[in-house]
Amino acid sequence: MLTRNCLSLLLWVLFDGALLTPENVVPVSGRRSSAQRVKRGWVWNQFFVLEEYMGSEPQYVGKLHSDLDKGVGTVKYTLSGDGAGTVFTIDETTGDIHAIRSLDREEKPFYTLRAQAVDVDTKKPLEPESEFIIKVQDINDNEPKFLDGPYVASVPEMSPVGAYVLQVKATDADDPTYGNSARVVYSILQGQPYFSIDPKTGVIRTALPNMDREVKEQYQVLIQAKDMGGQLGGLAGTTTVNITLTDVNDNPPRFPKSMLYSKLPESSHVGSAIGRIRAVDPDFGKNAEIEYSIVPGDGGNLFDITTDENTQEGVIKLKKPLDFETKKAYTFKVEASNLHLDHRFQSVGPFKDTATVKINVLDMDEPPVFSKPMYTMEVYEDTPVGTIIGAVTAQDLDAGSSSVRYFIDWKNDVDSYFTIDATEGTIATNELLDRESTAQYNFSIIASKVSNPLLTSKVNVIINVLDVNEFPPEISVPYETSVCENAKPGQVIQIVTAADKDLSPAGQRFSFRLSPEVSNKPNFTVHDYRNNTAGIETRRNGYSRRQQELYFLPVVIEDSSYPVQSSTNTMTIRVCRCDSDGTILSCNVEAIFLPVGLSTGALIAILLCIVILLVIVVLYVALRRQKKKDTLMTSKEDIRDNVIHYDDEGGGEEDTQAFDIGALRNPKVIEDNKIRRDIKPDTLRFPRQRPPVEDNTDIRDFINQRLQENDVDPTAPPYDSLATYAYEGNGSVAESLSSIDSLTTEADQDYDYLSDWGPRFKILADMFGEEESYNPDKVT
């Protein structure tokens, strides 16, 4: 506080003694002489006020005074502008200016005000209004601040001394142009001796060589910024800088132990992971990536090793099956090396390490092992049942070997074509085999240990059925060929090949020749080309269809298998008419008798015309017959009972024929001299003349009554129509002809009245009348 008061007093003396001394005095009235120096009527200068003033009285700033003021109270001073009346006040009589409150330079560094001297009586300005500045004088009241702190930085480990880390910067709100209040000096309070800082620039650098991340990775450095050039009494600010040492590949991988042991069952599967090893690398990230490899040596070819990217472990895998009985232990070396090397540290040594791995194989109870991975056997077809065709062998390779039992997997050999001896493993046929039915059998044999039947192994057995030459060869299609009438001797008319149902072995040959019974006939011959084909050749000049149309040529074919099989195949050779180029024109026999020059198309056209004419004639006759029948049968839907006549004395109902009632529909037919259709006419007998039928009054009255009903019927159609009157008559002596519900038998009845009914009932009268002697000449 004493320092501030002394400073204020010094400033006041300076301001009041020097700065407020009038420099230019301007007279209130009168003209200025050209040679006379002009002075202002009142003077002022730049005023200073100390910031952060804490006194009990208002702080004195300065004094305004006009030359026209004679000290008698006739001049009044006024103040306007920044802070007038609120921050600064003026004594109207003396012109003294005071600051009525504490000021902060960092808030407002200066104030611009205007002063005026006026006459108290007239209120008129005595001097022109003038502007002046009150500047706030700075004091060291602000400490340096790190606006960007706290800081985070990194530097590679093993960096040399003086490696750049980071630059920090502190800001002081004090006036940098006045004194040392804003002059900042940097220093390290915490973090030595690892790091250093430049006092003026704030650059942080490493101070120790070979700082190792694996020893210490994080450092916290405390930085101080002090103003007043670091002198005593200056204000200070601090910040922290967190510095991380980044990793470099300066450490090789190392195995914790030089010898590693492991136990492994011999039943381990190929490709499975059998163990993990790890080399320790204190580096981080890609610098700690390790590649593992097996050093060639004893047992190394049975194992493989890969790197687990997540854990950087070496995974040992089995490449080949293990066998305790063959080898009980394996020893090999594993090498671990870094993938990403830093050449700056190669002088340290090789960035790799090796360890020895010893694996002991554990004995396990294993299933039997077959001597072969697959068995192939052969057997001839038609081999007798029970013939042994081969054997399979399996052994128990464990230390305490056990007996083995064999059996066929029934899933493959459903039909049981083979059997196997459970003890010896011999396979025999169980049925007769046919190669043409099944040429190969594929099934499985299972072997199990007697001591542990659950331990089984399986092997595939393929049995090929060998062919026995039991089928003779035959000519492949075609069996029929043709020869031209104008053929020449030695002309090949057909190439024939042979087919054999047997499985022909490699190199089988077929031979062709003529049958001995036709070898002396000079018509055709067979030329064997000795490549399983033969040619049918002509042996004479020209053939005639008129003399012989077909030739039958027996060809003998033999195979080369054992036993030799042969067959005689007859080929049909048809003689055909050909043109000069040998193109066949016709092979039909009818073509011999056809006129020359008549083509096949013309013959087909003629035949079609004949068929069409026949169809037309048949249709015409059918229509004529249909029309003639319709003249007698005017209605096809007559529901009246037909009269049945019996045309056989002994046939009964089986020999009935419907009676034609056309005569009842057309009364004129009764009077026509026509032969009855229900009686077979006699060829030498003429039809006799029948007496005219007596008029039947019942029928006439019935017809007239029905005709009158139709004439007066208003609903009858206005055109001619056929009306059928189904009338049975009344008062019949015979009553019903049916025997149903009859109380008497046929023998008790008298049928003589049937003879009185006329010739149409003659047959009934003959059938039910007196029995006549059998007459074979009588037509019934």
JSON list of N, CA and C in Angstrom, two decimals, residues 546-588:
[
{"chain": "A", "resi": 546, "resn": "ARG", "atom": "N", "xyz": [-37.52, -109.93, -110.50]},
{"chain": "A", "resi": 546, "resn": "ARG", "atom": "CA", "xyz": [-38.53, -110.85, -111.04]},
{"chain": "A", "resi": 546, "resn": "ARG", "atom": "C", "xyz": [-38.16, -112.30, -110.72]},
{"chain": "A", "resi": 547, "resn": "GLN", "atom": "N", "xyz": [-36.88, -112.58, -110.73]},
{"chain": "A", "resi": 547, "resn": "GLN", "atom": "CA", "xyz": [-36.46, -113.95, -110.44]},
{"chain": "A", "resi": 547, "resn": "GLN", "atom": "C", "xyz": [-36.43, -114.21, -108.93]},
{"chain": "A", "resi": 548, "resn": "GLN", "atom": "N", "xyz": [-35.87, -113.30, -108.15]},
{"chain": "A", "resi": 548, "resn": "GLN", "atom": "CA", "xyz": [-35.78, -113.49, -106.71]},
{"chain": "A", "resi": 548, "resn": "GLN", "atom": "C", "xyz": [-35.65, -112.12, -106.04]},
{"chain": "A", "resi": 549, "resn": "GLU", "atom": "N", "xyz": [-36.58, -111.85, -105.16]},
{"chain": "A", "resi": 549, "resn": "GLU", "atom": "CA", "xyz": [-36.60, -110.54, -104.50]},
{"chain": "A", "resi": 549, "resn": "GLU", "atom": "C", "xyz": [-35.74, -110.52, -103.24]},
{"chain": "A", "resi": 550, "resn": "LEU", "atom": "N", "xyz": [-35.72, -111.58, -102.44]},
{"chain": "A", "resi": 550, "resn": "LEU", "atom": "CA", "xyz": [-35.03, -111.63, -101.17]},
{"chain": "A", "resi": 550, "resn": "LEU", "atom": "C", "xyz": [-33.97, -112.72, -101.19]},
{"chain": "A", "resi": 551, "resn": "TYR", "atom": "N", "xyz": [-32.81, -112.40, -100.55]},
{"chain": "A", "resi": 551, "resn": "TYR", "atom": "CA", "xyz": [-31.75, -113.37, -100.34]},
{"chain": "A", "resi": 551, "resn": "TYR", "atom": "C", "xyz": [-31.47, -113.43, -98.83]},
{"chain": "A", "resi": 552, "resn": "PHE", "atom": "N", "xyz": [-31.24, -114.61, -98.34]},
{"chain": "A", "resi": 552, "resn": "PHE", "atom": "CA", "xyz": [-30.95, -114.80, -96.92]},
{"chain": "A", "resi": 552, "resn": "PHE", "atom": "C", "xyz": [-29.52, -115.30, -96.80]},
{"chain": "A", "resi": 553, "resn": "LEU", "atom": "N", "xyz": [-28.68, -114.49, -96.10]},
{"chain": "A", "resi": 553, "resn": "LEU", "atom": "CA", "xyz": [-27.25, -114.77, -96.02]},
{"chain": "A", "resi": 553, "resn": "LEU", "atom": "C", "xyz": [-26.90, -115.08, -94.56]},
{"chain": "A", "resi": 554, "resn": "PRO", "atom": "N", "xyz": [-26.57, -116.34, -94.21]},
{"chain": "A", "resi": 554, "resn": "PRO", "atom": "CA", "xyz": [-26.14, -116.69, -92.84]},
{"chain": "A", "resi": 554, "resn": "PRO", "atom": "C", "xyz": [-24.67, -116.33, -92.63]},
{"chain": "A", "resi": 555, "resn": "VAL", "atom": "N", "xyz": [-24.40, -115.51, -91.58]},
{"chain": "A", "resi": 555, "resn": "VAL", "atom": "CA", "xyz": [-23.06, -115.05, -91.24]},
{"chain": "A", "resi": 555, "resn": "VAL", "atom": "C", "xyz": [-22.69, -115.62, -89.88]},
{"chain": "A", "resi": 556, "resn": "VAL", "atom": "N", "xyz": [-21.50, -116.25, -89.81]},
{"chain": "A", "resi": 556, "resn": "VAL", "atom": "CA", "xyz": [-21.01, -116.84, -88.56]},
{"chain": "A", "resi": 556, "resn": "VAL", "atom": "C", "xyz": [-20.02, -115.85, -87.93]},
{"chain": "A", "resi": 557, "resn": "ILE", "atom": "N", "xyz": [-20.26, -115.52, -86.60]},
{"chain": "A", "resi": 557, "resn": "ILE", "atom": "CA", "xyz": [-19.39, -114.60, -85.87]},
{"chain": "A", "resi": 557, "resn": "ILE", "atom": "C", "xyz": [-18.83, -115.35, -84.66]},
{"chain": "A", "resi": 558, "resn": "GLU", "atom": "N", "xyz": [-17.51, -115.25, -84.45]},
{"chain": "A", "resi": 558, "resn": "GLU", "atom": "CA", "xyz": [-16.84, -115.87, -83.31]},
{"chain": "A", "resi": 558, "resn": "GLU", "atom": "C", "xyz": [-16.10, -114.79, -82.52]},
{"chain": "A", "resi": 559, "resn": "ASP", "atom": "N", "xyz": [-16.04, -114.99, -81.18]},
{"chain": "A", "resi": 559, "resn": "ASP", "atom": "CA", "xyz": [-15.24, -114.10, -80.35]},
{"chain": "A", "resi": 559, "resn": "ASP", "atom": "C", "xyz": [-13.92, -114.76, -80.03]},
{"chain": "A", "resi": 560, "resn": "SER", "atom": "N", "xyz": [-13.08, -114.05, -79.31]},
{"chain": "A", "resi": 560, "resn": "SER", "atom": "CA", "xyz": [-11.73, -114.54, -79.01]},
{"chain": "A", "resi": 560, "resn": "SER", "atom": "C", "xyz": [-11.55, -114.89, -77.54]},
{"chain": "A", "resi": 561, "resn": "SER", "atom": "N", "xyz": [-12.63, -114.89, -76.75]},
{"chain": "A", "resi": 561, "resn": "SER", "atom": "CA", "xyz": [-12.52, -115.22, -75.33]},
{"chain": "A", "resi": 561, "resn": "SER", "atom": "C", "xyz": [-12.53, -116.73, -75.15]},
{"chain": "A", "resi": 562, "resn": "TYR", "atom": "N", "xyz": [-12.33, -117.11, -73.88]},
{"chain": "A", "resi": 562, "resn": "TYR", "atom": "CA", "xyz": [-12.35, -118.55, -73.57]},
{"chain": "A", "resi": 562, "resn": "TYR", "atom": "C", "xyz": [-13.54, -118.84, -72.67]},
{"chain": "A", "resi": 563, "resn": "PRO", "atom": "N", "xyz": [-14.31, -119.85, -72.98]},
{"chain": "A", "resi": 563, "resn": "PRO", "atom": "CA", "xyz": [-14.29, -120.62, -74.23]},
{"chain": "A", "resi": 563, "resn": "PRO", "atom": "C", "xyz": [-14.85, -119.82, -75.40]},
{"chain": "A", "resi": 564, "resn": "VAL", "atom": "N", "xyz": [-14.44, -120.18, -76.61]},
{"chain": "A", "resi": 564, "resn": "VAL", "atom": "CA", "xyz": [-14.87, -119.44, -77.79]},
{"chain": "A", "resi": 564, "resn": "VAL", "atom": "C", "xyz": [-16.36, -119.66, -78.01]},
{"chain": "A", "resi": 565, "resn": "GLN", "atom": "N", "xyz": [-17.07, -118.55, -78.24]},
{"chain": "A", "resi": 565, "resn": "GLN", "atom": "CA", "xyz": [-18.50, -118.58, -78.51]},
{"chain": "A", "resi": 565, "resn": "GLN", "atom": "C", "xyz": [-18.74, -118.04, -79.90]},
{"chain": "A", "resi": 566, "resn": "SER", "atom": "N", "xyz": [-19.66, -118.68, -80.59]},
{"chain": "A", "resi": 566, "resn": "SER", "atom": "CA", "xyz": [-20.00, -118.24, -81.95]},
{"chain": "A", "resi": 566, "resn": "SER", "atom": "C", "xyz": [-21.50, -118.32, -82.15]},
{"chain": "A", "resi": 567, "resn": "SER", "atom": "N", "xyz": [-21.96, -117.59, -83.14]},
{"chain": "A", "resi": 567, "resn": "SER", "atom": "CA", "xyz": [-23.38, -117.59, -83.48]},
{"chain": "A", "resi": 567, "resn": "SER", "atom": "C", "xyz": [-23.54, -117.35, -84.97]},
{"chain": "A", "resi": 568, "resn": "THR", "atom": "N", "xyz": [-24.64, -117.85, -85.49]},
{"chain": "A", "resi": 568, "resn": "THR", "atom": "CA", "xyz": [-24.96, -117.67, -86.91]},
{"chain": "A", "resi": 568, "resn": "THR", "atom": "C", "xyz": [-26.12, -116.67, -87.00]},
{"chain": "A", "resi": 569, "resn": "ASN", "atom": "N", "xyz": [-25.89, -115.59, -87.71]},
{"chain": "A", "resi": 569, "resn": "ASN", "atom": "CA", "xyz": [-26.88, -114.54, -87.86]},
{"chain": "A", "resi": 569, "resn": "ASN", "atom": "C", "xyz": [-27.26, -114.44, -89.32]},
{"chain": "A", "resi": 570, "resn": "THR", "atom": "N", "xyz": [-28.55, -114.50, -89.59]},
{"chain": "A", "resi": 570, "resn": "THR", "atom": "CA", "xyz": [-29.05, -114.47, -90.97]},
{"chain": "A", "resi": 570, "resn": "THR", "atom": "C", "xyz": [-29.39, -113.04, -91.34]},
{"chain": "A", "resi": 571, "resn": "MET", "atom": "N", "xyz": [-28.80, -112.56, -92.40]},
{"chain": "A", "resi": 571, "resn": "MET", "atom": "CA", "xyz": [-29.09, -111.23, -92.91]},
{"chain": "A", "resi": 571, "resn": "MET", "atom": "C", "xyz": [-30.03, -111.34, -94.10]},
{"chain": "A", "resi": 572, "resn": "THR", "atom": "N", "xyz": [-30.98, -110.44, -94.18]},
{"chain": "A", "resi": 572, "resn": "THR", "atom": "CA", "xyz": [-31.94, -110.39, -95.29]},
{"chain": "A", "resi": 572, "resn": "THR", "atom": "C", "xyz": [-31.47, -109.32, -96.27]},
{"chain": "A", "resi": 573, "resn": "ILE", "atom": "N", "xyz": [-31.29, -109.77, -97.53]},
{"chain": "A", "resi": 573, "resn": "ILE", "atom": "CA", "xyz": [-30.83, -108.84, -98.58]},
{"chain": "A", "resi": 573, "resn": "ILE", "atom": "C", "xyz": [-31.96, -108.71, -99.59]},
{"chain": "A", "resi": 574, "resn": "ARG", "atom": "N", "xyz": [-32.45, -107.49, -99.76]},
{"chain": "A", "resi": 574, "resn": "ARG", "atom": "CA", "xyz": [-33.57, -107.22, -100.67]},
{"chain": "A", "resi": 574, "resn": "ARG", "atom": "C", "xyz": [-33.02, -106.59, -101.95]},
{"chain": "A", "resi": 575, "resn": "VAL", "atom": "N", "xyz": [-33.53, -107.10, -103.08]},
{"chain": "A", "resi": 575, "resn": "VAL", "atom": "CA", "xyz": [-33.13, -106.59, -104.39]},
{"chain": "A", "resi": 575, "resn": "VAL", "atom": "C", "xyz": [-33.97, -105.36, -104.70]},
{"chain": "A", "resi": 576, "resn": "CYS", "atom": "N", "xyz": [-33.35, -104.26, -105.06]},
{"chain": "A", "resi": 576, "resn": "CYS", "atom": "CA", "xyz": [-34.04, -103.01, -105.32]},
{"chain": "A", "resi": 576, "resn": "CYS", "atom": "C", "xyz": [-33.64, -102.45, -106.67]},
{"chain": "A", "resi": 577, "resn": "ARG", "atom": "N", "xyz": [-34.50, -101.60, -107.20]},
{"chain": "A", "resi": 577, "resn": "ARG", "atom": "CA", "xyz": [-34.21, -100.92, -108.46]},
{"chain": "A", "resi": 577, "resn": "ARG", "atom": "C", "xyz": [-33.48, -99.62, -108.13]},
{"chain": "A", "resi": 578, "resn": "CYS", "atom": "N", "xyz": [-32.36, -99.37, -108.75]},
{"chain": "A", "resi": 578, "resn": "CYS", "atom": "CA", "xyz": [-31.53, -98.22, -108.49]},
{"chain": "A", "resi": 578, "resn": "CYS", "atom": "C", "xyz": [-31.24, -97.49, -109.80]},
{"chain": "A", "resi": 579, "resn": "ASP", "atom": "N", "xyz": [-30.82, -96.23, -109.66]},
{"chain": "A", "resi": 579, "resn": "ASP", "atom": "CA", "xyz": [-30.41, -95.49, -110.84]},
{"chain": "A", "resi": 579, "resn": "ASP", "atom": "C", "xyz": [-28.94, -95.79, -111.12]},
{"chain": "A", "resi": 580, "resn": "SER", "atom": "N", "xyz": [-28.39, -95.06, -112.11]},
{"chain": "A", "resi": 580, "resn": "SER", "atom": "CA", "xyz": [-27.02, -95.34, -112.52]},
{"chain": "A", "resi": 580, "resn": "SER", "atom": "C", "xyz": [-26.00, -94.98, -111.44]},
{"chain": "A", "resi": 581, "resn": "ASP", "atom": "N", "xyz": [-26.39, -94.08, -110.52]},
{"chain": "A", "resi": 581, "resn": "ASP", "atom": "CA", "xyz": [-25.48, -93.69, -109.44]},
{"chain": "A", "resi": 581, "resn": "ASP", "atom": "C", "xyz": [-25.57, -94.61, -108.23]},
{"chain": "A", "resi": 582, "resn": "GLY", "atom": "N", "xyz": [-26.45, -95.59, -108.26]},
{"chain": "A", "resi": 582, "resn": "GLY", "atom": "CA", "xyz": [-26.61, -96.50, -107.14]},
{"chain": "A", "resi": 582, "resn": "GLY", "atom": "C", "xyz": [-27.65, -96.08, -106.13]},
{"chain": "A", "resi": 583, "resn": "THR", "atom": "N", "xyz": [-28.38, -94.99, -106.41]},
{"chain": "A", "resi": 583, "resn": "THR", "atom": "CA", "xyz": [-29.44, -94.54, -105.50]},
{"chain": "A", "resi": 583, "resn": "THR", "atom": "C", "xyz": [-30.66, -95.42, -105.65]},
{"chain": "A", "resi": 584, "resn": "ILE", "atom": "N", "xyz": [-31.19, -95.92, -104.55]},
{"chain": "A", "resi": 584, "resn": "ILE", "atom": "CA", "xyz": [-32.33, -96.84, -104.58]},
{"chain": "A", "resi": 584, "resn": "ILE", "atom": "C", "xyz": [-33.58, -96.06, -104.96]},
{"chain": "A", "resi": 585, "resn": "LEU", "atom": "N", "xyz": [-34.32, -96.59, -105.98]},
{"chain": "A", "resi": 585, "resn": "LEU", "atom": "CA", "xyz": [-35.59, -95.98, -106.41]},
{"chain": "A", "resi": 585, "resn": "LEU", "atom": "C", "xyz": [-36.79, -96.69, -105.82]},
{"chain": "A", "resi": 586, "resn": "SER", "atom": "N", "xyz": [-36.80, -98.01, -105.84]},
{"chain": "A", "resi": 586, "resn": "SER", "atom": "CA", "xyz": [-37.93, -98.76, -105.33]},
{"chain": "A", "resi": 586, "resn": "SER", "atom": "C", "xyz": [-37.47, -100.15, -104.97]},
{"chain": "A", "resi": 587, "resn": "CYS", "atom": "N", "xyz": [-38.05, -100.67, -103.86]},
{"chain": "A", "resi": 587, "resn": "CYS", "atom": "CA", "xyz": [-37.75, -102.03, -103.44]},
{"chain": "A", "resi": 587, "resn": "CYS", "atom": "C", "xyz": [-39.00, -102.87, -103.33]},
{"chain": "A", "resi": 588, "resn": "ASN", "atom": "N", "xyz": [-40.23, -102.36, -103.74]},
{"chain": "A", "resi": 588, "resn": "ASN", "atom": "CA", "xyz": [-41.50, -103.08, -103.63]},
{"chain": "A", "resi": 588, "resn": "ASN", "atom": "C", "xyz": [-41.66, -104.06, -104.78]}
]
